[in-house]
Amino acid sequence: MASFTLDGETYEYLRPDPGHPPEEARSWEYGNYPKVMATVPLAGGSTVDVYAVAERWNPSYILVAWADDGDHKHWAWIPAGNVRRVTDSEWDIEDYRRCPENLRSIRWGSRLPGFLPA
């Protein structure tokens, strides 16, 4: 079973079959993947929300990728209804939150997260 650690908690997640043949999958342009919030199904029947990027899609599933606490990448096909786009501001705030505290002044300077430069 696949697992990842997020905010110090380890989760075992399901990797559902995308339900369509591979030739029905489409891809966003490399490097322009939409930023999303995905509700990942867990082995115990519950779910966890992760900030991810959407890489591919078919008529009913979206392939999302996210990084865990150790910066290891994970992928799963998620039902399309369990994925929503996030704003750049939401993504920015999460990026700030996950940045190690001792590096925030280097990465962010005096800019507050969520207040993107014009």
PDB file of N, CA and C in Angstrom, residues 10-91:
ATOM      1  N   THR A  10       1.287  10.052   9.034  1.00  0.00           N
ATOM      2  CA  THR A  10       1.435   9.143   7.905  1.00  0.00           C
ATOM      3  C   THR A  10       0.070   8.623   7.469  1.00  0.00           C
ATOM      4  N   TYR A  11      -0.136   8.609   6.146  1.00  0.00           N
ATOM      5  CA  TYR A  11      -1.393   8.161   5.559  1.00  0.00           C
ATOM      6  C   TYR A  11      -1.117   7.057   4.539  1.00  0.00           C
ATOM      7  N   GLU A  12      -1.939   6.018   4.542  1.00  0.00           N
ATOM      8  CA  GLU A  12      -1.917   5.008   3.489  1.00  0.00           C
ATOM      9  C   GLU A  12      -3.061   5.347   2.550  1.00  0.00           C
ATOM     10  N   TYR A  13      -2.738   5.527   1.280  1.00  0.00           N
ATOM     11  CA  TYR A  13      -3.762   5.965   0.343  1.00  0.00           C
ATOM     12  C   TYR A  13      -4.021   4.948  -0.758  1.00  0.00           C
ATOM     13  N   LEU A  14      -5.221   5.047  -1.314  1.00  0.00           N
ATOM     14  CA  LEU A  14      -5.634   4.165  -2.396  1.00  0.00           C
ATOM     15  C   LEU A  14      -5.243   4.781  -3.732  1.00  0.00           C
ATOM     16  N   ARG A  15      -4.991   3.927  -4.672  1.00  0.00           N
ATOM     17  CA  ARG A  15      -4.699   4.361  -6.029  1.00  0.00           C
ATOM     18  C   ARG A  15      -5.768   3.765  -6.940  1.00  0.00           C
ATOM     19  N   PRO A  16      -6.918   4.434  -7.025  1.00  0.00           N
ATOM     20  CA  PRO A  16      -7.996   3.858  -7.822  1.00  0.00           C
ATOM     21  C   PRO A  16      -7.642   3.776  -9.298  1.00  0.00           C
ATOM     22  N   ASP A  17      -8.202   2.788  -9.960  1.00  0.00           N
ATOM     23  CA  ASP A  17      -8.064   2.633 -11.398  1.00  0.00           C
ATOM     24  C   ASP A  17      -8.791   3.802 -12.056  1.00  0.00           C
ATOM     25  N   PRO A  18      -8.186   4.445 -13.062  1.00  0.00           N
ATOM     26  CA  PRO A  18      -8.832   5.604 -13.673  1.00  0.00           C
ATOM     27  C   PRO A  18     -10.108   5.285 -14.441  1.00  0.00           C
ATOM     28  N   GLY A  19     -10.423   4.003 -14.628  1.00  0.00           N
ATOM     29  CA  GLY A  19     -11.699   3.634 -15.204  1.00  0.00           C
ATOM     30  C   GLY A  19     -11.854   3.838 -16.700  1.00  0.00           C
ATOM     31  N   HIS A  20     -10.808   4.239 -17.397  1.00  0.00           N
ATOM     32  CA  HIS A  20     -10.864   4.462 -18.841  1.00  0.00           C
ATOM     33  C   HIS A  20      -9.576   3.939 -19.461  1.00  0.00           C
ATOM     34  N   PRO A  21      -9.599   3.587 -20.750  1.00  0.00           N
ATOM     35  CA  PRO A  21      -8.358   3.141 -21.398  1.00  0.00           C
ATOM     36  C   PRO A  21      -7.345   4.287 -21.486  1.00  0.00           C
ATOM     37  N   PRO A  22      -6.057   3.962 -21.489  1.00  0.00           N
ATOM     38  CA  PRO A  22      -5.009   4.995 -21.510  1.00  0.00           C
ATOM     39  C   PRO A  22      -5.139   6.003 -22.650  1.00  0.00           C
ATOM     40  N   GLU A  23      -5.639   5.576 -23.796  1.00  0.00           N
ATOM     41  CA  GLU A  23      -5.733   6.504 -24.929  1.00  0.00           C
ATOM     42  C   GLU A  23      -6.779   7.608 -24.720  1.00  0.00           C
ATOM     43  N   GLU A  24      -7.623   7.485 -23.712  1.00  0.00           N
ATOM     44  CA  GLU A  24      -8.590   8.539 -23.396  1.00  0.00           C
ATOM     45  C   GLU A  24      -8.004   9.609 -22.465  1.00  0.00           C
ATOM     46  N   ALA A  25      -6.810   9.365 -21.935  1.00  0.00           N
ATOM     47  CA  ALA A  25      -6.182  10.341 -21.033  1.00  0.00           C
ATOM     48  C   ALA A  25      -5.599  11.495 -21.836  1.00  0.00           C
ATOM     49  N   ARG A  26      -5.755  12.687 -21.310  1.00  0.00           N
ATOM     50  CA  ARG A  26      -5.213  13.909 -21.893  1.00  0.00           C
ATOM     51  C   ARG A  26      -4.269  14.536 -20.880  1.00  0.00           C
ATOM     52  N   SER A  27      -3.393  15.411 -21.354  1.00  0.00           N
ATOM     53  CA  SER A  27      -2.421  16.038 -20.465  1.00  0.00           C
ATOM     54  C   SER A  27      -2.431  17.544 -20.634  1.00  0.00           C
ATOM     55  N   TRP A  28      -2.207  18.230 -19.524  1.00  0.00           N
ATOM     56  CA  TRP A  28      -1.984  19.665 -19.613  1.00  0.00           C
ATOM     57  C   TRP A  28      -0.577  19.874 -20.120  1.00  0.00           C
ATOM     58  N   GLU A  29      -0.280  21.055 -20.629  1.00  0.00           N
ATOM     59  CA  GLU A  29       1.042  21.374 -21.133  1.00  0.00           C
ATOM     60  C   GLU A  29       2.059  21.291 -19.999  1.00  0.00           C
ATOM     61  N   TYR A  30       3.196  20.649 -20.283  1.00  0.00           N
ATOM     62  CA  TYR A  30       4.237  20.483 -19.274  1.00  0.00           C
ATOM     63  C   TYR A  30       4.624  21.837 -18.698  1.00  0.00           C
ATOM     64  N   GLY A  31       4.653  21.922 -17.376  1.00  0.00           N
ATOM     65  CA  GLY A  31       5.022  23.146 -16.694  1.00  0.00           C
ATOM     66  C   GLY A  31       3.846  24.081 -16.432  1.00  0.00           C
ATOM     67  N   ASN A  32       2.710  23.804 -17.038  1.00  0.00           N
ATOM     68  CA  ASN A  32       1.509  24.626 -16.840  1.00  0.00           C
ATOM     69  C   ASN A  32       0.398  23.817 -16.186  1.00  0.00           C
ATOM     70  N   TYR A  33       0.782  22.953 -15.274  1.00  0.00           N
ATOM     71  CA  TYR A  33      -0.210  22.116 -14.601  1.00  0.00           C
ATOM     72  C   TYR A  33      -1.043  22.962 -13.643  1.00  0.00           C
ATOM     73  N   PRO A  34      -2.378  22.798 -13.664  1.00  0.00           N
ATOM     74  CA  PRO A  34      -3.221  23.557 -12.737  1.00  0.00           C
ATOM     75  C   PRO A  34      -2.938  23.179 -11.284  1.00  0.00           C
ATOM     76  N   LYS A  35      -2.966  24.168 -10.412  1.00  0.00           N
ATOM     77  CA  LYS A  35      -2.806  23.956  -8.973  1.00  0.00           C
ATOM     78  C   LYS A  35      -4.179  23.610  -8.414  1.00  0.00           C
ATOM     79  N   VAL A  36      -4.237  22.526  -7.631  1.00  0.00           N
ATOM     80  CA  VAL A  36      -5.532  22.027  -7.171  1.00  0.00           C
ATOM     81  C   VAL A  36      -5.479  21.603  -5.705  1.00  0.00           C
ATOM     82  N   MET A  37      -6.660  21.442  -5.128  1.00  0.00           N
ATOM     83  CA  MET A  37      -6.844  20.784  -3.837  1.00  0.00           C
ATOM     84  C   MET A  37      -7.526  19.459  -4.178  1.00  0.00           C
ATOM     85  N   ALA A  38      -6.908  18.353  -3.793  1.00  0.00           N
ATOM     86  CA  ALA A  38      -7.453  17.035  -4.101  1.00  0.00           C
ATOM     87  C   ALA A  38      -7.803  16.299  -2.811  1.00  0.00           C
ATOM     88  N   THR A  39      -8.939  15.656  -2.810  1.00  0.00           N
ATOM     89  CA  THR A  39      -9.357  14.838  -1.679  1.00  0.00           C
ATOM     90  C   THR A  39      -8.941  13.407  -1.985  1.00  0.00           C
ATOM     91  N   VAL A  40      -7.885  12.949  -1.320  1.00  0.00           N
ATOM     92  CA  VAL A  40      -7.280  11.642  -1.584  1.00  0.00           C
ATOM     93  C   VAL A  40      -7.966  10.581  -0.716  1.00  0.00           C
ATOM     94  N   PRO A  41      -8.465   9.483  -1.342  1.00  0.00           N
ATOM     95  CA  PRO A  41      -9.079   8.405  -0.559  1.00  0.00           C
ATOM     96  C   PRO A  41      -8.010   7.597   0.185  1.00  0.00           C
ATOM     97  N   LEU A  42      -8.256   7.347   1.460  1.00  0.00           N
ATOM     98  CA  LEU A  42      -7.305   6.604   2.289  1.00  0.00           C
ATOM     99  C   LEU A  42      -7.749   5.160   2.464  1.00  0.00           C
ATOM    100  N   ALA A  43      -6.800   4.314   2.862  1.00  0.00           N
ATOM    101  CA  ALA A  43      -7.056   2.883   3.014  1.00  0.00           C
ATOM    102  C   ALA A  43      -8.154   2.585   4.034  1.00  0.00           C
ATOM    103  N   GLY A  44      -8.269   3.361   5.085  1.00  0.00           N
ATOM    104  CA  GLY A  44      -9.264   3.109   6.120  1.00  0.00           C
ATOM    105  C   GLY A  44     -10.659   3.591   5.779  1.00  0.00           C
ATOM    106  N   GLY A  45     -10.845   4.169   4.590  1.00  0.00           N
ATOM    107  CA  GLY A  45     -12.155   4.644   4.190  1.00  0.00           C
ATOM    108  C   GLY A  45     -12.340   6.143   4.344  1.00  0.00           C
ATOM    109  N   SER A  46     -11.412   6.812   5.001  1.00  0.00           N
ATOM    110  CA  SER A  46     -11.530   8.267   5.143  1.00  0.00           C
ATOM    111  C   SER A  46     -10.782   8.949   3.991  1.00  0.00           C
ATOM    112  N   THR A  47     -10.629  10.254   4.067  1.00  0.00           N
ATOM    113  CA  THR A  47      -9.932  11.018   3.030  1.00  0.00           C
ATOM    114  C   THR A  47      -9.030  12.064   3.682  1.00  0.00           C
ATOM    115  N   VAL A  48      -8.128  12.610   2.891  1.00  0.00           N
ATOM    116  CA  VAL A  48      -7.291  13.718   3.332  1.00  0.00           C
ATOM    117  C   VAL A  48      -7.133  14.667   2.148  1.00  0.00           C
ATOM    118  N   ASP A  49      -7.165  15.977   2.429  1.00  0.00           N
ATOM    119  CA  ASP A  49      -6.990  16.979   1.383  1.00  0.00           C
ATOM    120  C   ASP A  49      -5.512  17.315   1.242  1.00  0.00           C
ATOM    121  N   VAL A  50      -5.053  17.365  -0.012  1.00  0.00           N
ATOM    122  CA  VAL A  50      -3.667  17.725  -0.290  1.00  0.00           C
ATOM    123  C   VAL A  50      -3.628  18.787  -1.381  1.00  0.00           C
ATOM    124  N   TYR A  51      -2.663  19.690  -1.278  1.00  0.00           N
ATOM    125  CA  TYR A  51      -2.395  20.631  -2.365  1.00  0.00           C
ATOM    126  C   TYR A  51      -1.563  19.874  -3.384  1.00  0.00           C
ATOM    127  N   ALA A  52      -1.989  19.911  -4.639  1.00  0.00           N
ATOM    128  CA  ALA A  52      -1.355  19.110  -5.679  1.00  0.00           C
ATOM    129  C   ALA A  52      -1.391  19.861  -7.000  1.00  0.00           C
ATOM    130  N   VAL A  53      -0.795  19.254  -8.016  1.00  0.00           N
ATOM    131  CA  VAL A  53      -0.953  19.748  -9.378  1.00  0.00           C
ATOM    132  C   VAL A  53      -1.650  18.658 -10.177  1.00  0.00           C
ATOM    133  N   ALA A  54      -2.509  19.073 -11.096  1.00  0.00           N
ATOM    134  CA  ALA A  54      -3.222  18.137 -11.962  1.00  0.00           C
ATOM    135  C   ALA A  54      -2.386  17.939 -13.223  1.00  0.00           C
ATOM    136  N   GLU A  55      -1.998  16.696 -13.505  1.00  0.00           N
ATOM    137  CA  GLU A  55      -1.135  16.438 -14.651  1.00  0.00           C
ATOM    138  C   GLU A  55      -1.892  15.899 -15.854  1.00  0.00           C
ATOM    139  N   ARG A  56      -2.844  15.000 -15.605  1.00  0.00           N
ATOM    140  CA  ARG A  56      -3.596  14.385 -16.703  1.00  0.00           C
ATOM    141  C   ARG A  56      -5.050  14.238 -16.286  1.00  0.00           C
ATOM    142  N   TRP A  57      -5.898  13.989 -17.271  1.00  0.00           N
ATOM    143  CA  TRP A  57      -7.305  13.756 -16.966  1.00  0.00           C
ATOM    144  C   TRP A  57      -7.919  12.855 -18.014  1.00  0.00           C
ATOM    145  N   ASN A  58      -9.008  12.220 -17.646  1.00  0.00           N
ATOM    146  CA  ASN A  58      -9.848  11.478 -18.574  1.00  0.00           C
ATOM    147  C   ASN A  58     -11.285  11.903 -18.267  1.00  0.00           C
ATOM    148  N   PRO A  59     -12.297  11.307 -18.875  1.00  0.00           N
ATOM    149  CA  PRO A  59     -13.661  11.789 -18.638  1.00  0.00           C
ATOM    150  C   PRO A  59     -14.125  11.788 -17.179  1.00  0.00           C
ATOM    151  N   SER A  60     -13.523  10.976 -16.305  1.00  0.00           N
ATOM    152  CA  SER A  60     -14.041  10.946 -14.930  1.00  0.00           C
ATOM    153  C   SER A  60     -12.986  11.025 -13.825  1.00  0.00           C
ATOM    154  N   TYR A  61     -11.706  10.974 -14.156  1.00  0.00           N
ATOM    155  CA  TYR A  61     -10.645  11.024 -13.141  1.00  0.00           C
ATOM    156  C   TYR A  61      -9.592  12.046 -13.529  1.00  0.00           C
ATOM    157  N   ILE A  62      -8.871  12.536 -12.507  1.00  0.00           N
ATOM    158  CA  ILE A  62      -7.760  13.467 -12.720  1.00  0.00           C
ATOM    159  C   ILE A  62      -6.532  12.889 -12.014  1.00  0.00           C
ATOM    160  N   LEU A  63      -5.408  12.834 -12.717  1.00  0.00           N
ATOM    161  CA  LEU A  63      -4.156  12.375 -12.120  1.00  0.00           C
ATOM    162  C   LEU A  63      -3.503  13.566 -11.438  1.00  0.00           C
ATOM    163  N   VAL A  64      -3.364  13.489 -10.114  1.00  0.00           N
ATOM    164  CA  VAL A  64      -2.750  14.576  -9.358  1.00  0.00           C
ATOM    165  C   VAL A  64      -1.415  14.117  -8.790  1.00  0.00           C
ATOM    166  N   ALA A  65      -0.527  15.076  -8.587  1.00  0.00           N
ATOM    167  CA  ALA A  65       0.792  14.811  -8.002  1.00  0.00           C
ATOM    168  C   ALA A  65       1.007  15.794  -6.865  1.00  0.00           C
ATOM    169  N   TRP A  66       1.559  15.288  -5.752  1.00  0.00           N
ATOM    170  CA  TRP A  66       1.854  16.144  -4.608  1.00  0.00           C
ATOM    171  C   TRP A  66       3.124  15.649  -3.939  1.00  0.00           C
ATOM    172  N   ALA A  67       3.711  16.526  -3.117  1.00  0.00           N
ATOM    173  CA  ALA A  67       4.930  16.180  -2.387  1.00  0.00           C
ATOM    174  C   ALA A  67       4.602  16.034  -0.909  1.00  0.00           C
ATOM    175  N   ASP A  68       5.254  15.072  -0.259  1.00  0.00           N
ATOM    176  CA  ASP A  68       5.034  14.866   1.177  1.00  0.00           C
ATOM    177  C   ASP A  68       6.064  15.659   1.979  1.00  0.00           C
ATOM    178  N   ASP A  69       6.092  15.423   3.288  1.00  0.00           N
ATOM    179  CA  ASP A  69       7.017  16.149   4.167  1.00  0.00           C
ATOM    180  C   ASP A  69       8.477  15.966   3.771  1.00  0.00           C
ATOM    181  N   GLY A  70       8.816  14.805   3.235  1.00  0.00           N
ATOM    182  CA  GLY A  70      10.193  14.528   2.822  1.00  0.00           C
ATOM    183  C   GLY A  70      10.475  14.955   1.395  1.00  0.00           C
ATOM    184  N   ASP A  71       9.558  15.705   0.793  1.00  0.00           N
ATOM    185  CA  ASP A  71       9.646  16.169  -0.588  1.00  0.00           C
ATOM    186  C   ASP A  71       9.661  15.012  -1.587  1.00  0.00           C
ATOM    187  N   HIS A  72       9.045  13.865  -1.208  1.00  0.00           N
ATOM    188  CA  HIS A  72       8.873  12.738  -2.120  1.00  0.00           C
ATOM    189  C   HIS A  72       7.578  12.952  -2.889  1.00  0.00           C
ATOM    190  N   LYS A  73       7.593  12.671  -4.172  1.00  0.00           N
ATOM    191  CA  LYS A  73       6.422  12.908  -5.013  1.00  0.00           C
ATOM    192  C   LYS A  73       5.514  11.680  -5.013  1.00  0.00           C
ATOM    193  N   HIS A  74       4.199  11.942  -5.007  1.00  0.00           N
ATOM    194  CA  HIS A  74       3.181  10.888  -5.043  1.00  0.00           C
ATOM    195  C   HIS A  74       2.172  11.224  -6.125  1.00  0.00           C
ATOM    196  N   TRP A  75       1.581  10.194  -6.739  1.00  0.00           N
ATOM    197  CA  TRP A  75       0.574  10.363  -7.774  1.00  0.00           C
ATOM    198  C   TRP A  75      -0.618   9.472  -7.471  1.00  0.00           C
ATOM    199  N   ALA A  76      -1.799   9.947  -7.829  1.00  0.00           N
ATOM    200  CA  ALA A  76      -3.003   9.118  -7.719  1.00  0.00           C
ATOM    201  C   ALA A  76      -4.068   9.667  -8.655  1.00  0.00           C
ATOM    202  N   TRP A  77      -4.850   8.758  -9.232  1.00  0.00           N
ATOM    203  CA  TRP A  77      -6.023   9.154 -10.014  1.00  0.00           C
ATOM    204  C   TRP A  77      -7.150   9.407  -9.019  1.00  0.00           C
ATOM    205  N   ILE A  78      -7.704  10.598  -9.054  1.00  0.00           N
ATOM    206  CA  ILE A  78      -8.740  11.017  -8.114  1.00  0.00           C
ATOM    207  C   ILE A  78     -10.021  11.294  -8.908  1.00  0.00           C
ATOM    208  N   PRO A  79     -11.190  10.866  -8.410  1.00  0.00           N
ATOM    209  CA  PRO A  79     -12.427  11.212  -9.116  1.00  0.00           C
ATOM    210  C   PRO A  79     -12.514  12.727  -9.328  1.00  0.00           C
ATOM    211  N   ALA A  80     -12.943  13.129 -10.505  1.00  0.00           N
ATOM    212  CA  ALA A  80     -12.961  14.551 -10.867  1.00  0.00           C
ATOM    213  C   ALA A  80     -13.735  15.407  -9.872  1.00  0.00           C
ATOM    214  N   GLY A  81     -14.779  14.868  -9.273  1.00  0.00           N
ATOM    215  CA  GLY A  81     -15.558  15.623  -8.300  1.00  0.00           C
ATOM    216  C   GLY A  81     -14.812  15.899  -7.007  1.00  0.00           C
ATOM    217  N   ASN A  82     -13.681  15.231  -6.785  1.00  0.00           N
ATOM    218  CA  ASN A  82     -12.891  15.409  -5.561  1.00  0.00           C
ATOM    219  C   ASN A  82     -11.674  16.304  -5.782  1.00  0.00           C
ATOM    220  N   VAL A  83     -11.658  17.038  -6.893  1.00  0.00           N
ATOM    221  CA  VAL A  83     -10.536  17.915  -7.223  1.00  0.00           C
ATOM    222  C   VAL A  83     -11.105  19.291  -7.559  1.00  0.00           C
ATOM    223  N   ARG A  84     -10.515  20.328  -6.954  1.00  0.00           N
ATOM    224  CA  ARG A  84     -10.920  21.695  -7.295  1.00  0.00           C
ATOM    225  C   ARG A  84      -9.673  22.552  -7.468  1.00  0.00           C
ATOM    226  N   ARG A  85      -9.777  23.508  -8.384  1.00  0.00           N
ATOM    227  CA  ARG A  85      -8.664  24.440  -8.596  1.00  0.00           C
ATOM    228  C   ARG A  85      -8.540  25.357  -7.387  1.00  0.00           C
ATOM    229  N   VAL A  86      -7.314  25.767  -7.087  1.00  0.00           N
ATOM    230  CA  VAL A  86      -7.082  26.742  -6.026  1.00  0.00           C
ATOM    231  C   VAL A  86      -6.555  28.015  -6.669  1.00  0.00           C
ATOM    232  N   THR A  87      -6.749  29.117  -5.971  1.00  0.00           N
ATOM    233  CA  THR A  87      -6.238  30.388  -6.475  1.00  0.00           C
ATOM    234  C   THR A  87      -4.731  30.462  -6.231  1.00  0.00           C
ATOM    235  N   ASP A  88      -4.084  31.360  -6.942  1.00  0.00           N
ATOM    236  CA  ASP A  88      -2.649  31.568  -6.718  1.00  0.00           C
ATOM    237  C   ASP A  88      -2.393  32.003  -5.284  1.00  0.00           C
ATOM    238  N   SER A  89      -3.312  32.773  -4.719  1.00  0.00           N
ATOM    239  CA  SER A  89      -3.168  33.232  -3.338  1.00  0.00           C
ATOM    240  C   SER A  89      -3.227  32.059  -2.360  1.00  0.00           C
ATOM    241  N   GLU A  90      -4.184  31.126  -2.548  1.00  0.00           N
ATOM    242  CA  GLU A  90      -4.276  29.943  -1.687  1.00  0.00           C
ATOM    243  C   GLU A  90      -2.989  29.123  -1.769  1.00  0.00           C
ATOM    244  N   TRP A  91      -2.487  28.941  -2.992  1.00  0.00           N
ATOM    245  CA  TRP A  91      -1.271  28.156  -3.205  1.00  0.00           C
ATOM    246  C   TRP A  91      -0.087  28.833  -2.519  1.00  0.00           C
TER     247      TRP A  91
END
